[in-house]
Coordinates of C-alpha atoms in Angstrom, one line a residue:
X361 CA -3.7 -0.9 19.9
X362 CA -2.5 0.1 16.4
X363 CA -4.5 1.6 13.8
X364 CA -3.8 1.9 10.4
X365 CA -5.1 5.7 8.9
X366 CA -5.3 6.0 5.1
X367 CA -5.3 9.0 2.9
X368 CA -8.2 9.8 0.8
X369 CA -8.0 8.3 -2.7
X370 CA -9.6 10.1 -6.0
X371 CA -10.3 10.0 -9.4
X372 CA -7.7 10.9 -12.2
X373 CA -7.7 10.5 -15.8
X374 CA -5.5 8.0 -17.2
X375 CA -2.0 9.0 -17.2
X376 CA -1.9 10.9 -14.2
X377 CA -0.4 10.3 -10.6
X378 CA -1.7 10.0 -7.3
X379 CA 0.0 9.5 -3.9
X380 CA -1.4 7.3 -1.0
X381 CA -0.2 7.3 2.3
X382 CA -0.5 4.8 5.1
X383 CA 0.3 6.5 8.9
X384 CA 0.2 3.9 12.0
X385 CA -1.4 5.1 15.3
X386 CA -1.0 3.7 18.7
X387 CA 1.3 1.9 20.5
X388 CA 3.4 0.2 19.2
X389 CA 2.8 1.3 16.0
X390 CA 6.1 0.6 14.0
X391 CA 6.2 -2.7 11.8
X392 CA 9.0 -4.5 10.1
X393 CA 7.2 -5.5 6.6
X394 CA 4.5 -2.8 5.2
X395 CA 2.4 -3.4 2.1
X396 CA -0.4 -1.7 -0.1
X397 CA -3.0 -4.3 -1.7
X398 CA -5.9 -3.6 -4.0
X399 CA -9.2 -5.2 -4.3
X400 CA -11.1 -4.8 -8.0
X401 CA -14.7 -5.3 -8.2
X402 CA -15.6 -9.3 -8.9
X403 CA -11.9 -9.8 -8.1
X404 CA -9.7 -11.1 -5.7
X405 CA -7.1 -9.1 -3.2
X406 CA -3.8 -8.5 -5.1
X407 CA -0.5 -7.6 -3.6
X408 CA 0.8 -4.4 -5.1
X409 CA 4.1 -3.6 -3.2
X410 CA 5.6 -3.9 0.4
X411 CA 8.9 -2.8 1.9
X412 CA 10.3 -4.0 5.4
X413 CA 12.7 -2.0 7.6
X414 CA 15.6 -3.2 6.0
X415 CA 14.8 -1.4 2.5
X416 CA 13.9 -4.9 0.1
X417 CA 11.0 -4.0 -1.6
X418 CA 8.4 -6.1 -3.8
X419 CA 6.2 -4.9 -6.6
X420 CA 3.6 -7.0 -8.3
X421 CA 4.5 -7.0 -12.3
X422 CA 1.8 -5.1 -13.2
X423 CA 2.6 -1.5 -11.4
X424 CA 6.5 -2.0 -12.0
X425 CA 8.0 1.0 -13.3
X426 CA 5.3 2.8 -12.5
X427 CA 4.6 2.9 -8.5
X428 CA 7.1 3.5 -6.0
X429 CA 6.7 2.3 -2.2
X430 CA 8.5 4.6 0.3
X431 CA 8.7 4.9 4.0
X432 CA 9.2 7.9 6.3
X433 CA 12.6 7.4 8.8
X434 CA 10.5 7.0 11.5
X435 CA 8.9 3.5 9.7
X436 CA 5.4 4.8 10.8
X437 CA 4.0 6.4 7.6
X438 CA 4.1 4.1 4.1
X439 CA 3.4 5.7 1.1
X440 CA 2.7 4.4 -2.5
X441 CA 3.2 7.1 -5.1
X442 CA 1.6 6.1 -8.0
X443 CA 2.6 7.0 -11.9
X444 CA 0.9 6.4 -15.2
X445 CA -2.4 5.4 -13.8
X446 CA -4.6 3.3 -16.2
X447 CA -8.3 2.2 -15.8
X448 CA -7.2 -1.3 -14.6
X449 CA -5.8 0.5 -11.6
X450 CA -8.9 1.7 -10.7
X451 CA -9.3 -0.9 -7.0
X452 CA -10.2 -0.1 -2.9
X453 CA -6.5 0.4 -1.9
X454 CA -5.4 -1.4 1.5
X455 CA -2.4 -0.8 4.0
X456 CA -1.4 -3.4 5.9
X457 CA 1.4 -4.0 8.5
X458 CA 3.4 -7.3 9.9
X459 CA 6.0 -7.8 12.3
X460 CA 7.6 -10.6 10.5
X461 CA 9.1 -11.0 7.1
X462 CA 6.9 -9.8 4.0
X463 CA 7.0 -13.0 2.3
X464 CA 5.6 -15.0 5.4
X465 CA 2.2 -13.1 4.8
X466 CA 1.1 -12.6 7.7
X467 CA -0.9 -8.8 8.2
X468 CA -2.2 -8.1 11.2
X469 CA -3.5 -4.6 10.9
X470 CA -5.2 -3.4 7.9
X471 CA -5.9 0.3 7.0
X472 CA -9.9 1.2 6.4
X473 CA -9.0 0.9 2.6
X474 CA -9.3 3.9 -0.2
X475 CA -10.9 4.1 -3.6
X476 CA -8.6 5.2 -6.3
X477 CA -10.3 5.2 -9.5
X478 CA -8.9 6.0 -13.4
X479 CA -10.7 7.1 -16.5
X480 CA -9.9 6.8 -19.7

């Protein structure tokens, strides 16, 4: 069975950075399409950003310019580096893995989620 493990989130004044990272466990543990998603208080589960084995990568508008999705070379570890942080960042961050294309949607594992939070 594969497990999704997340690193511990934080808090951070606006403007500053943080890096997540995303390391599956088990076997079986390497997917073709991995994605972070974020889940505000009182709203609904966004996409923020995937990347599939062959490189294409997807970022919601609103963190363009500012995150960057990466994966290690063995495709087990994602990472989400994050830049310019502002208060409407501030979300329970999710991993998730697929073994089909990223725009079919369809995550089967999830990570335990982590709390990033930003100040002003």
């Amino acid at each position: 069975q594969v497990h999704l493990v997340q690193s511990t989130g934080g808090s951070v004044q606006a403007g500053e950075s943080m890096k997540l990272s995303c390391r599956a466990t088990g076997y079986g543990n390497k997917f073709y399409c991995m994605g972070w998603f974020r889940q505000a208080p009182g709203k609904e589960r966004e996409v923020v950003a995937t990347i599939d084995s062959d490189g294409k990568i997807y970022y919601v508008d609103s963190v363009k310019g500012r995150f960057t999705i990466s994966r290690d070379y063995s495709k087990t570890t994602l990472y989400l580096e994050m830049d310019g942080l502002k208060p409407e960042d501030t979300a329970m961050y999710y991993c998730a893995g697929s073994s089909v294309a990223c725009d079919v949607s369809d995550w089967r594992v999830w990570g335990h989620g982590t709390q990033v939070t930003v100040s002003s």
